[in-house]
CSV table of C-alpha atoms in Angstrom, one decimal:
chain,number,residue,atom,x,y,z
A,3,UNK,CA,-14.4,-12.7,33.6
A,4,UNK,CA,-11.6,-11.3,31.5
A,5,UNK,CA,-9.4,-14.2,32.2
A,6,UNK,CA,-12.1,-16.6,31.0
A,7,UNK,CA,-12.3,-14.6,27.8
A,8,UNK,CA,-8.6,-14.8,27.2
A,9,UNK,CA,-7.8,-18.5,26.9
A,10,UNK,CA,-9.6,-20.8,24.7
A,11,UNK,CA,-10.1,-19.3,21.3
A,12,UNK,CA,-13.8,-20.1,21.8
A,13,UNK,CA,-14.8,-17.1,23.8
A,14,UNK,CA,-17.5,-14.9,22.4
A,15,UNK,CA,-14.9,-12.4,21.3
A,16,UNK,CA,-12.8,-15.0,19.5
A,17,UNK,CA,-15.9,-16.5,17.9
A,18,UNK,CA,-17.0,-13.0,16.7
A,19,UNK,CA,-13.5,-12.4,15.3
A,20,UNK,CA,-13.6,-15.8,13.5
A,21,UNK,CA,-16.9,-14.8,11.9
A,22,UNK,CA,-15.5,-11.5,10.9
A,23,UNK,CA,-12.4,-13.1,9.4
A,24,UNK,CA,-14.6,-15.5,7.5
A,25,UNK,CA,-16.3,-12.6,5.8
A,26,UNK,CA,-19.2,-11.6,8.0
A,27,UNK,CA,-18.8,-7.8,8.0
A,28,UNK,CA,-21.4,-7.2,10.7
A,29,UNK,CA,-19.4,-9.1,13.3
A,30,UNK,CA,-16.9,-6.2,13.5
A,31,UNK,CA,-19.2,-4.2,15.8
A,32,UNK,CA,-19.4,-7.3,18.0
A,33,UNK,CA,-15.6,-7.7,18.0
A,34,UNK,CA,-15.3,-4.0,19.1
A,35,UNK,CA,-18.1,-4.3,21.7
A,36,UNK,CA,-16.5,-7.4,23.3
A,37,UNK,CA,-12.9,-6.4,23.1
A,38,UNK,CA,-12.7,-2.6,23.3
A,39,UNK,CA,-13.5,-2.3,27.1
A,40,UNK,CA,-10.6,-4.4,28.1
A,41,UNK,CA,-8.2,-2.7,25.7
A,42,UNK,CA,-9.5,0.7,26.6
A,43,UNK,CA,-9.0,-0.1,30.3
A,44,UNK,CA,-5.5,-1.4,29.7
A,45,UNK,CA,-4.6,1.8,27.8
A,46,UNK,CA,-6.2,4.0,30.4
A,47,UNK,CA,-4.2,2.4,33.1
A,48,UNK,CA,-1.0,2.7,31.1
A,49,UNK,CA,-1.4,6.3,30.0
A,50,UNK,CA,-4.0,7.7,32.5
A,51,UNK,CA,-5.4,9.7,29.6
A,52,UNK,CA,-8.9,9.0,28.5
A,53,UNK,CA,-8.6,10.8,25.2
A,54,UNK,CA,-5.4,9.0,24.3
A,55,UNK,CA,-6.9,5.6,25.4
A,56,UNK,CA,-9.9,6.1,23.2
A,57,UNK,CA,-7.7,7.1,20.2
A,58,UNK,CA,-5.4,4.1,20.7
A,59,UNK,CA,-8.3,1.7,21.2
A,60,UNK,CA,-9.7,2.9,17.9
A,61,UNK,CA,-6.4,2.4,16.2
A,62,UNK,CA,-5.9,-1.0,17.8
A,63,UNK,CA,-9.2,-2.2,16.4
A,64,UNK,CA,-8.6,-0.6,13.0
A,65,UNK,CA,-5.4,-2.6,12.8
A,66,UNK,CA,-7.3,-5.8,13.6
A,67,UNK,CA,-9.8,-4.8,11.0
A,68,UNK,CA,-7.1,-4.3,8.4
A,69,UNK,CA,-5.5,-7.7,9.4
A,70,UNK,CA,-8.8,-9.5,9.1
A,71,UNK,CA,-7.6,-11.9,6.4
A,72,UNK,CA,-4.5,-12.8,8.4
A,73,UNK,CA,-6.4,-14.0,11.5
A,74,UNK,CA,-6.0,-17.6,12.4
A,75,UNK,CA,-9.4,-19.0,13.5
A,76,UNK,CA,-9.1,-20.1,17.1
A,77,UNK,CA,-6.4,-17.7,18.1
A,78,UNK,CA,-7.3,-15.6,21.2
A,79,UNK,CA,-8.0,-12.1,20.2
A,80,UNK,CA,-7.2,-10.2,23.4
A,81,UNK,CA,-3.5,-10.9,23.6
A,82,UNK,CA,-3.2,-9.8,20.0
A,83,UNK,CA,-5.2,-6.6,20.8
A,84,UNK,CA,-3.1,-6.0,23.9
A,85,UNK,CA,0.1,-6.3,21.9
A,86,UNK,CA,-1.0,-3.8,19.3
A,87,UNK,CA,-2.3,-1.5,22.0
A,88,UNK,CA,0.9,-1.6,24.0
A,89,UNK,CA,3.0,-1.0,20.9
A,90,UNK,CA,0.8,1.9,19.9
A,91,UNK,CA,1.1,3.3,23.4
A,92,UNK,CA,4.9,3.1,23.4
A,93,UNK,CA,5.0,4.7,20.0
A,94,UNK,CA,2.8,7.5,21.2
A,95,UNK,CA,4.9,8.0,24.3
A,96,UNK,CA,8.0,8.3,22.3
A,97,UNK,CA,6.5,10.9,20.0
A,98,UNK,CA,4.6,12.8,22.7
A,99,UNK,CA,6.9,12.4,25.6
A,100,UNK,CA,6.7,16.0,26.8
A,101,UNK,CA,2.9,16.2,26.2
A,102,UNK,CA,2.4,13.0,28.1
A,103,UNK,CA,4.3,14.3,31.1
A,104,UNK,CA,1.8,17.1,31.3
A,105,UNK,CA,-1.0,14.6,31.2
A,106,UNK,CA,0.5,12.6,34.0
A,107,UNK,CA,0.5,15.8,36.2
A,108,UNK,CA,-3.0,16.8,35.1
A,109,UNK,CA,-4.4,13.4,35.5
A,110,UNK,CA,-3.7,13.3,39.2
A,111,UNK,CA,-6.9,15.3,39.5
A,112,UNK,CA,-8.8,12.9,37.4
A,113,UNK,CA,-11.5,10.7,38.9
A,114,UNK,CA,-10.6,7.2,40.0
A,115,UNK,CA,-11.2,4.3,37.7
A,116,UNK,CA,-14.6,2.8,37.7
A,117,UNK,CA,-16.4,5.8,39.2
A,118,UNK,CA,-16.9,7.7,36.0
A,119,UNK,CA,-18.4,5.3,33.4
A,120,UNK,CA,-20.2,3.0,35.7
A,121,UNK,CA,-18.5,0.0,34.2
A,122,UNK,CA,-17.9,-1.7,37.5
A,123,UNK,CA,-20.0,-4.5,38.9
A,124,UNK,CA,-19.9,-3.6,42.6
A,125,UNK,CA,-21.8,-5.0,45.5
A,126,UNK,CA,-21.9,-1.7,47.3
A,127,UNK,CA,-20.9,1.9,47.0
A,128,UNK,CA,-18.5,1.5,49.9
A,129,UNK,CA,-16.8,-1.5,48.3
A,130,UNK,CA,-16.5,0.4,45.1
A,131,UNK,CA,-15.1,3.4,46.8
A,132,UNK,CA,-12.5,1.4,48.7
A,133,UNK,CA,-11.6,-0.5,45.5
A,134,UNK,CA,-11.3,2.7,43.5
A,135,UNK,CA,-9.1,4.3,46.1
A,136,UNK,CA,-6.9,1.3,46.2
A,137,UNK,CA,-6.8,1.2,42.4
A,138,UNK,CA,-5.9,4.8,42.2
A,139,UNK,CA,-3.1,4.4,44.8
A,140,UNK,CA,-1.7,1.4,43.0
A,141,UNK,CA,-2.0,3.2,39.7
A,142,UNK,CA,-0.2,6.3,40.9
A,143,UNK,CA,2.6,4.0,42.3
A,144,UNK,CA,2.7,2.0,39.0
A,145,UNK,CA,3.2,5.3,37.1
A,146,UNK,CA,6.4,5.8,39.0
A,147,UNK,CA,8.1,2.5,38.0
A,148,UNK,CA,9.4,1.4,34.6
A,149,UNK,CA,6.8,0.8,32.0
A,150,UNK,CA,7.9,-2.8,31.4
A,151,UNK,CA,7.6,-3.7,35.0
A,152,UNK,CA,4.2,-1.9,35.4
A,153,UNK,CA,2.8,-3.5,32.3
A,154,UNK,CA,3.8,-7.0,33.4
A,155,UNK,CA,2.2,-6.4,36.8
A,156,UNK,CA,-1.0,-4.9,35.3
A,157,UNK,CA,-1.4,-7.7,32.8
A,158,UNK,CA,-0.7,-10.4,35.4
A,159,UNK,CA,-2.5,-9.0,38.4
A,160,UNK,CA,-5.0,-6.6,36.9
A,161,UNK,CA,-6.1,-8.4,33.8
A,162,UNK,CA,-5.5,-11.9,35.2
A,163,UNK,CA,-3.6,-13.2,32.2
A,164,UNK,CA,-1.2,-16.1,32.4
A,165,UNK,CA,2.5,-15.7,32.4
A,166,UNK,CA,2.8,-17.2,28.9
A,167,UNK,CA,0.2,-14.7,27.6
A,168,UNK,CA,1.9,-11.7,29.1
A,169,UNK,CA,5.2,-13.0,27.7
A,170,UNK,CA,3.7,-13.1,24.3
A,171,UNK,CA,2.2,-9.7,24.6
A,172,UNK,CA,5.4,-8.1,25.9
A,173,UNK,CA,7.6,-10.0,23.6
A,174,UNK,CA,9.8,-11.4,26.3
A,175,UNK,CA,10.4,-14.7,28.0
A,176,UNK,CA,8.3,-16.2,30.8
A,177,UNK,CA,11.2,-15.8,33.2
A,178,UNK,CA,11.5,-12.1,32.4
A,179,UNK,CA,7.8,-11.6,33.0
A,180,UNK,CA,8.1,-13.2,36.4
A,181,UNK,CA,11.1,-11.0,37.2
A,182,UNK,CA,9.5,-7.8,36.0
A,183,UNK,CA,6.3,-8.5,37.9
A,184,UNK,CA,8.3,-9.3,41.0
A,185,UNK,CA,10.3,-6.1,40.8
A,186,UNK,CA,7.1,-4.2,40.3
A,187,UNK,CA,5.6,-5.8,43.3
A,188,UNK,CA,8.7,-4.9,45.4
A,189,UNK,CA,8.5,-1.3,44.1
A,190,UNK,CA,4.8,-1.1,44.9
A,191,UNK,CA,5.5,-2.5,48.3
A,192,UNK,CA,8.1,0.2,48.9
A,193,UNK,CA,6.0,2.9,47.5
A,194,UNK,CA,2.7,2.0,49.1
A,195,UNK,CA,4.0,0.6,52.3
A,196,UNK,CA,1.6,-0.4,55.0
A,197,UNK,CA,-1.4,1.3,53.3
A,198,UNK,CA,-1.8,-1.6,51.0
A,199,UNK,CA,0.6,-4.4,52.1
A,200,UNK,CA,0.5,-3.9,55.8
A,201,UNK,CA,-2.2,-6.6,56.4
A,202,UNK,CA,-0.7,-9.2,54.2
A,203,UNK,CA,3.0,-8.9,54.4
A,204,UNK,CA,4.7,-11.7,52.6
A,205,UNK,CA,1.6,-12.8,50.8
A,206,UNK,CA,0.1,-11.9,47.5
A,207,UNK,CA,-0.5,-8.2,47.0
A,208,UNK,CA,-4.2,-7.4,47.4
A,209,UNK,CA,-4.3,-5.4,44.3
A,210,UNK,CA,-7.6,-4.8,42.6
A,211,UNK,CA,-8.7,-7.4,40.2
A,212,UNK,CA,-9.3,-10.6,42.1
A,213,UNK,CA,-8.2,-12.4,39.0
A,214,UNK,CA,-4.7,-12.0,40.3
A,215,UNK,CA,-2.8,-15.1,40.4
A,216,UNK,CA,-5.3,-16.9,38.1
A,217,UNK,CA,-3.6,-19.4,35.8
A,218,UNK,CA,-0.2,-18.0,36.6
A,219,UNK,CA,1.2,-21.5,36.7
A,220,UNK,CA,0.5,-22.1,33.0
B,29,UNK,CA,-13.5,-7.8,41.1
B,30,UNK,CA,-12.0,-6.2,38.0
B,31,UNK,CA,-12.9,-2.6,37.2
B,32,UNK,CA,-13.4,-2.2,33.5
B,33,UNK,CA,-13.9,1.2,31.8
B,34,UNK,CA,-15.5,1.6,28.4
B,35,UNK,CA,-14.8,3.9,25.5
B,36,UNK,CA,-17.6,6.3,24.8
B,37,UNK,CA,-20.5,5.5,22.5
B,38,UNK,CA,-19.2,8.2,20.2
B,39,UNK,CA,-15.8,6.4,20.0
B,40,UNK,CA,-17.6,3.3,18.9
B,41,UNK,CA,-19.4,5.2,16.1
B,42,UNK,CA,-16.2,6.8,15.0
B,43,UNK,CA,-14.5,3.5,14.9
B,44,UNK,CA,-17.2,1.8,12.8
B,45,UNK,CA,-17.2,4.8,10.4
B,46,UNK,CA,-13.4,4.7,10.1
B,47,UNK,CA,-13.5,0.9,9.6
B,48,UNK,CA,-16.1,1.3,6.8
B,49,UNK,CA,-13.8,3.8,5.0
B,50,UNK,CA,-10.6,1.7,5.3
B,51,UNK,CA,-9.6,-1.2,3.2
B,52,UNK,CA,-9.4,-4.6,4.8
B,53,UNK,CA,-7.8,-7.8,3.8
B,54,UNK,CA,-10.0,-10.4,2.3
B,55,UNK,CA,-10.7,-13.7,4.1
B,56,UNK,CA,-7.9,-16.3,3.8
B,57,UNK,CA,-5.4,-13.6,2.8
B,58,UNK,CA,-2.8,-15.3,4.9
B,59,UNK,CA,-3.0,-18.6,3.0
B,60,UNK,CA,-2.9,-16.8,-0.3
B,61,UNK,CA,0.2,-14.8,0.8
B,62,UNK,CA,2.0,-17.9,2.1
B,63,UNK,CA,1.2,-19.9,-1.1
B,64,UNK,CA,2.3,-17.0,-3.3
B,65,UNK,CA,5.5,-16.5,-1.2
B,66,UNK,CA,6.4,-20.2,-1.5
B,67,UNK,CA,5.8,-20.1,-5.3
B,68,UNK,CA,7.7,-16.8,-5.7
B,69,UNK,CA,10.7,-18.0,-3.6
B,70,UNK,CA,10.9,-21.3,-5.4
B,71,UNK,CA,10.7,-19.7,-8.8
B,72,UNK,CA,13.4,-17.2,-7.8
B,73,UNK,CA,15.7,-20.0,-6.5
B,74,UNK,CA,15.2,-22.1,-9.6
B,75,UNK,CA,15.8,-19.2,-11.9
B,76,UNK,CA,18.9,-18.2,-10.0
B,77,UNK,CA,20.3,-21.8,-10.1
B,78,UNK,CA,19.5,-22.1,-13.7
B,79,UNK,CA,21.4,-18.9,-14.4
B,80,UNK,CA,24.4,-19.7,-12.2
B,81,UNK,CA,24.5,-23.4,-12.9
B,82,UNK,CA,25.6,-26.4,-10.8
B,83,UNK,CA,29.3,-26.7,-9.9
B,84,UNK,CA,31.2,-28.7,-12.5
B,85,UNK,CA,32.6,-31.2,-10.0
B,86,UNK,CA,29.2,-32.0,-8.5
B,87,UNK,CA,29.3,-35.7,-9.7
B,88,UNK,CA,32.7,-36.2,-8.1
B,89,UNK,CA,31.8,-35.0,-4.6
B,90,UNK,CA,31.4,-37.6,-1.8
B,91,UNK,CA,27.8,-38.4,-1.6
B,92,UNK,CA,27.4,-38.6,2.2
B,93,UNK,CA,29.0,-35.2,2.7
B,94,UNK,CA,26.9,-33.6,0.0
B,95,UNK,CA,23.8,-35.2,1.4
B,96,UNK,CA,24.6,-34.1,4.9
B,97,UNK,CA,25.3,-30.6,3.8
B,98,UNK,CA,22.2,-30.3,1.7
B,99,UNK,CA,20.0,-31.8,4.4
B,100,UNK,CA,21.3,-29.6,7.2
B,101,UNK,CA,21.1,-26.4,5.1
B,102,UNK,CA,17.6,-27.3,4.0
B,103,UNK,CA,16.5,-28.1,7.5
B,104,UNK,CA,18.0,-24.9,8.8
B,105,UNK,CA,16.4,-22.8,6.1
B,106,UNK,CA,13.0,-24.4,6.7
B,107,UNK,CA,13.2,-24.0,10.4
B,108,UNK,CA,14.2,-20.3,10.2
B,109,UNK,CA,11.5,-19.6,7.7
B,110,UNK,CA,8.8,-21.4,9.7
B,111,UNK,CA,9.8,-19.6,13.0
B,112,UNK,CA,10.2,-16.2,11.3
B,113,UNK,CA,6.9,-16.4,9.5
B,114,UNK,CA,4.8,-17.9,12.3
B,115,UNK,CA,1.8,-16.0,13.4
B,116,UNK,CA,2.0,-17.7,16.7
B,117,UNK,CA,-0.7,-18.9,19.0
B,118,UNK,CA,-1.9,-15.4,19.7
B,119,UNK,CA,-1.2,-13.7,16.3
B,120,UNK,CA,1.8,-11.8,17.7
B,121,UNK,CA,4.5,-14.1,16.3
B,122,UNK,CA,6.1,-17.1,17.9
B,123,UNK,CA,7.6,-17.1,21.4
B,124,UNK,CA,10.7,-15.1,22.2
B,125,UNK,CA,12.5,-18.4,23.2
B,126,UNK,CA,11.9,-19.9,19.8
B,127,UNK,CA,13.0,-16.8,18.0
B,128,UNK,CA,16.1,-16.5,20.1
B,129,UNK,CA,16.9,-20.1,19.7
B,130,UNK,CA,16.6,-19.9,15.9
B,131,UNK,CA,18.5,-16.6,15.7
B,132,UNK,CA,21.5,-17.9,17.7
B,133,UNK,CA,21.3,-21.7,17.1
B,134,UNK,CA,21.0,-21.8,13.3
B,135,UNK,CA,24.1,-19.6,12.6
B,136,UNK,CA,26.1,-21.7,15.1
B,137,UNK,CA,24.8,-24.9,13.4
B,138,UNK,CA,25.8,-23.5,10.0
B,139,UNK,CA,29.2,-22.5,11.3
B,140,UNK,CA,29.7,-26.1,12.6
B,141,UNK,CA,28.5,-27.4,9.3
B,142,UNK,CA,31.0,-25.4,7.1
B,143,UNK,CA,33.9,-26.1,9.5
B,144,UNK,CA,33.3,-29.9,9.9
B,145,UNK,CA,31.7,-30.7,6.5
B,146,UNK,CA,33.6,-29.5,3.5
B,147,UNK,CA,32.8,-31.7,0.5
B,148,UNK,CA,35.8,-31.7,-1.8
B,149,UNK,CA,35.8,-33.0,-5.3
B,150,UNK,CA,38.3,-32.0,-8.0
B,151,UNK,CA,37.7,-28.5,-6.9
B,152,UNK,CA,40.7,-26.5,-5.7
B,153,UNK,CA,41.0,-25.2,-2.2
B,154,UNK,CA,41.5,-21.4,-2.1
B,155,UNK,CA,45.0,-20.3,-1.0
B,156,UNK,CA,44.9,-18.4,2.3
B,157,UNK,CA,46.3,-15.2,0.7
B,158,UNK,CA,43.5,-15.2,-1.9
B,159,UNK,CA,40.7,-15.9,0.5
B,160,UNK,CA,39.1,-12.5,0.4
B,161,UNK,CA,39.6,-12.2,-3.4
B,162,UNK,CA,37.6,-15.3,-4.0
B,163,UNK,CA,35.1,-14.8,-1.2
B,164,UNK,CA,33.6,-11.5,-2.1
B,165,UNK,CA,31.9,-12.6,-5.4
B,166,UNK,CA,30.3,-15.5,-3.5
B,167,UNK,CA,29.2,-13.1,-0.7
B,168,UNK,CA,27.8,-10.7,-3.2
B,169,UNK,CA,25.9,-13.5,-5.0
B,170,UNK,CA,24.5,-14.7,-1.6
B,171,UNK,CA,23.3,-11.2,-0.8
B,172,UNK,CA,21.7,-10.8,-4.3
B,173,UNK,CA,19.9,-14.1,-4.1
B,174,UNK,CA,18.8,-13.6,-0.5
B,175,UNK,CA,17.5,-10.0,-0.8
B,176,UNK,CA,14.4,-10.8,-2.9
B,177,UNK,CA,13.6,-13.7,-0.6
B,178,UNK,CA,13.8,-11.4,2.4
B,179,UNK,CA,11.5,-8.9,0.6
B,180,UNK,CA,9.0,-11.7,-0.1
B,181,UNK,CA,9.1,-12.8,3.6
B,182,UNK,CA,8.5,-9.2,4.8
B,183,UNK,CA,5.5,-8.9,2.4
B,184,UNK,CA,4.0,-12.0,4.0
B,185,UNK,CA,4.0,-10.4,7.5
B,186,UNK,CA,2.7,-7.1,6.3
B,187,UNK,CA,-0.1,-5.8,8.5
B,188,UNK,CA,0.7,-8.1,11.5
B,189,UNK,CA,1.9,-6.5,14.8
B,190,UNK,CA,4.4,-8.8,16.3
B,191,UNK,CA,5.6,-8.7,19.9
B,192,UNK,CA,9.3,-9.1,18.8
B,193,UNK,CA,9.5,-7.6,15.3
B,194,UNK,CA,13.3,-7.2,15.5
B,195,UNK,CA,13.9,-10.9,16.3
B,196,UNK,CA,11.4,-12.1,13.8
B,197,UNK,CA,13.0,-9.9,11.1
B,198,UNK,CA,16.4,-11.3,12.1
B,199,UNK,CA,15.0,-14.8,11.6
B,200,UNK,CA,13.6,-13.9,8.2
B,201,UNK,CA,17.1,-12.5,7.2
B,202,UNK,CA,18.6,-15.7,8.5
B,203,UNK,CA,16.2,-17.8,6.5
B,204,UNK,CA,16.8,-15.8,3.3
B,205,UNK,CA,20.6,-16.1,3.8
B,206,UNK,CA,20.4,-19.8,4.4
B,207,UNK,CA,18.3,-20.5,1.3
B,208,UNK,CA,20.9,-18.5,-0.7
B,209,UNK,CA,23.7,-20.3,1.1
B,210,UNK,CA,22.2,-23.6,-0.1
B,211,UNK,CA,22.1,-22.4,-3.6
B,212,UNK,CA,25.6,-21.1,-3.6
B,213,UNK,CA,26.9,-24.3,-2.1
B,214,UNK,CA,25.4,-26.1,-5.2
B,215,UNK,CA,27.0,-23.6,-7.5
B,216,UNK,CA,30.4,-22.7,-6.0
B,217,UNK,CA,33.2,-25.1,-6.8
B,218,UNK,CA,35.7,-23.6,-4.4
B,219,UNK,CA,36.5,-25.7,-1.3
B,220,UNK,CA,37.9,-24.8,2.1
B,221,UNK,CA,36.2,-23.8,5.4
B,222,UNK,CA,37.7,-20.3,5.1
B,223,UNK,CA,36.0,-19.6,1.8
B,224,UNK,CA,32.7,-21.1,3.0
B,225,UNK,CA,32.7,-19.0,6.1
B,226,UNK,CA,33.6,-15.7,4.4
B,227,UNK,CA,31.8,-16.2,1.1
B,228,UNK,CA,28.8,-18.3,2.0
B,229,UNK,CA,28.1,-17.8,5.7
B,230,UNK,CA,29.1,-14.3,6.6
B,231,UNK,CA,26.4,-12.6,4.4
B,232,UNK,CA,23.8,-13.8,6.9
B,233,UNK,CA,24.9,-11.1,9.4
B,234,UNK,CA,24.0,-8.1,7.2
B,235,UNK,CA,20.8,-9.9,6.1
B,236,UNK,CA,19.8,-10.5,9.7
B,237,UNK,CA,20.5,-6.9,10.6
B,238,UNK,CA,18.6,-5.7,7.6
B,239,UNK,CA,15.6,-8.0,8.4
B,240,UNK,CA,15.5,-6.8,12.0
B,241,UNK,CA,15.8,-3.1,10.9
B,242,UNK,CA,13.1,-3.5,8.2
B,243,UNK,CA,10.6,-5.2,10.6
B,244,UNK,CA,11.1,-2.6,13.4
B,245,UNK,CA,10.6,0.2,10.9
B,246,UNK,CA,7.3,-1.0,9.6
């Protein structure tokens, strides 16, 4: 779903942004409604702090609001929003490093993703629970590896973005994105062991987000 | 299945209220900015050239060498400007590969140009022991001409969050330095590769550093 929204520049989000950039003020709420869940989820997975994720989501969309007249119609909005969100997150980490460390510790008691806000579309409670447990395990493991590797992995596997899009968001080359994601995968494999990778050794990691691998060849 | 969380309804309301309070850029701001920047930069270069004047031996210079020098400098300046000022496909600047290629390739191209192509007329080559003495006024002039151009370029990108602000800033510094280099080439009657490297080319280094620093600090 998310991957489909990322590409063309003709997704509902991109069209709403084009209308907003053209002067239709009311389209801002639509831009937020369509883009905020993805950005919020991305920030939540990065920082594991709901309050921080909400604040940074708001600031991300305020920046988009301020840059309205700079928007190029047809440009995909989500990579832009992810770039702003990631930069804001890194800035906040730098300024609140010690506070964030406390949040990491505290958040280990937090509820797993998807259970709290009812945002998931799940076929059954068992599937959801298994998926959420897996998500939490991967998330905890990702919190232990370098941010650049974790972000590359999350954007590729979790959000289903293409390598080119992740490279644009992270400000690096496509080769570097592949390398970071691969290193993250190796780290996850070492950290999670048979719990996650045991049944598919050598294959793609069965991380949540079946969009994994979509359009990676682009 | 991708698990997506949502910011709270309260966060949405807070965002819309904050957006209503904050100023936003008008539609087509980007086009107005670029047009104004082109006009301002051209006006500045024409003013500077009219104040400095064209070198007295301009008519005596070998036409092919002059043509090649002007064309290469013009192409390098346009390329660096276009890459540094690009919003990119996803509004986060152009690709890291393009930025890196410009930041490394254009200075090397210019170095090759000044070493291999040194249009001589009736001008005198600078004696090796007086190289620095004659180079610093040209270097200072290059900096003075380039600084307003860099300022204009930074203003164009105001409000955009780029994925590689440092590299983009370095490209803008390079572009400003190359435009100034072109102007100084037309003005300065001194010949010799040593003078061209020290007086005309070397100022691009501080300008690239300044551009990178300014963009990262925004």
